[in-house]
């Protein structure tokens, strides 16, 4: 055997390739020594070969002493959980199976075995958990699996921080455990942060807004519900009522808590509790009739854990969970998982479980993967040349000699490196790919959405952090290329509590006897809209009647109590009234409340029940008929442009016709009269001149169309002027108010002040606040010269009532905003949606119009036709016609000029020379005759020249 053969054999014996990760790992020192002993005793090895081998081995040991550690035969790990809980029963079997699989696999931890010590924490006793954790620290434990409960994890994490021992918890789901405060805590399961995101998305998917959260008042419950509140806020939902329960729960505590839940408006209940109390809470809820039709119960994954673990639930317990939605951590159906699931019955039968066979839940899968995760991290730890060593904590020396033996605990010197290795593991387990994100969470968090039906349950969809709700498993969606499919939130049908498939509304009006507190604005005037009946607490008016009619159409009773806001002597500030909703003093506001952008930021409004934009009201004077009434239809500018157009068109026609048409020729005076006569005679189509040229006919055709439009508009406007009473005002509308500096009145407390100053940039010192209709009338009568106002700006609904008995004022100009009135409710109030639907029904069946006619019937003097000044016809309404006619005239003149230039060029080729203007002035027949004569003379001269040439040739 050659030395190279010995080298190959040595490498084969001392190193091997990890079949799982493909790494080259070293054999333990014990194995190396045993191989060398066999090699030295081999009879065929001669001295030379032995010398070469010793030199090689000595170099090998020297070179690898810094990179290959001395792997121990045994590594101590611990496990802390509750043996008798639903999670503990399963995880105990899963952890023992994982330890056996790791120790029997030669590809992981070569030559090293995991030694497991398990301690029972007796359900959720934090004290026992601390004691068991301290015991582990005396036995040189390198890592602890657990604890199961988040409360215990918070306490034990402080010990782990001190002694550098990683905690790998497969069941503590409190989101705050990922904080930098606990660097040695590693969560090997999904965080409640993602579970609450799934719950929030379910709530938003069904378009619910308010939920009630029932939870245990400890770290697990409080922090989980806090995460739920944050996720709901992202969906514009909220927790309307929280029901904390004591960790030492009793039956009476459950009953008292659920009595409060039954009095709430929301019917969406989130139950985030431990499995030890969850079924009892649902049983009490069923007995209290709060799990019937209309209710929605969403339980976190504690319920799916019970259903997976205990398949022999009694019928009474199953009746308590009918229609409930719950979540389960999703694990893809890989071959590894299928193989483990098929082994489960044999594992539980061979175990020492007191209750016989137990079902496999998702926490059991994560517990199994946690052991393998730790094994891979330890394998990497040894490959890095690290050794397991402990050192005494000098800060514990003062406890030497005590019964608790604190001085026996040691610091794991490689704990930080082991923790880093754990967070860097990338493997595949029974739950799927296992890898940590930079914030310490497992990748691809996903849940199954389960609906409990009959004696079983049904998966109605999935939730994942990347794709949201879907009926397609997340692993299939993740396998698709980015952007290849469009994912819309979807779930299969649900059988809700009460055995109904119809989606519950999610809320009812509170049945706790409290009436809806409705704020009602009290103004100085306009009692037609809102007024208080003297001597009682009752209210009347248009707005009150609309509210009562809409409320009576709701499918549920809404007892209301009207509360006045305002003293009746000064108009209220509407923004102050709406602010009472945000502070909780009012549950709604009913009255003449205009819907504006700023107001919708603090409250929700119903569908508008009346339209009411801003208008301008000013004094108006009646215009009497006069001898010059026929001039009113057109403005002076319009008259001037029209007259000029007549003359210009006549001139264009004269230019186009004078060379060929004898009717447009003659002395200058006659031609001028012809132009004027022809122009204005087209108004009545009575022109007697014949148009011969094509360009002239084109211009005349367009002009006659313009005349037709002008004539029709003038006739309509003049008819209106002579038959309808006309009103005149120096104020023509909002534009004229903006352009001058006259004072403007507005109703105190109205949004008109903000609109005029912010939107229209009117100076605030020009605005005069007024309270009552009598103040409006006096200010308008006095006018700007006597300390009054030039005009009043307010909403049309108010102004129509004001003008119903005051015919000397009128609405001038057009309504310059489009707004409406609505009832105000708190943000995201479901009552606002139902009231909007009721208002639409009132509008469809005519009740809304009947209420309007009852309170807001106007007299003849306030009709819009009598109050609006008929606008005169302006140039802006006809400039398109004039532009069309002018363009045609210009084009015709241009073509005519080109034609003349062309004819003049041909004329110049002859012997006769004539100026262009003279050529244009001549009649076209004379010009043609002269041109023909010139051409004949030229031909004659050419003929004579040819004859002379022939004679000369003959003589020669």
Coordinates of C-alpha atoms in Angstrom, one line a residue, residues 7 200 240:
X7 CA -3.5 9.3 3.1
X200 CA -58.2 41.5 11.8
X240 CA -65.1 48.7 21.1

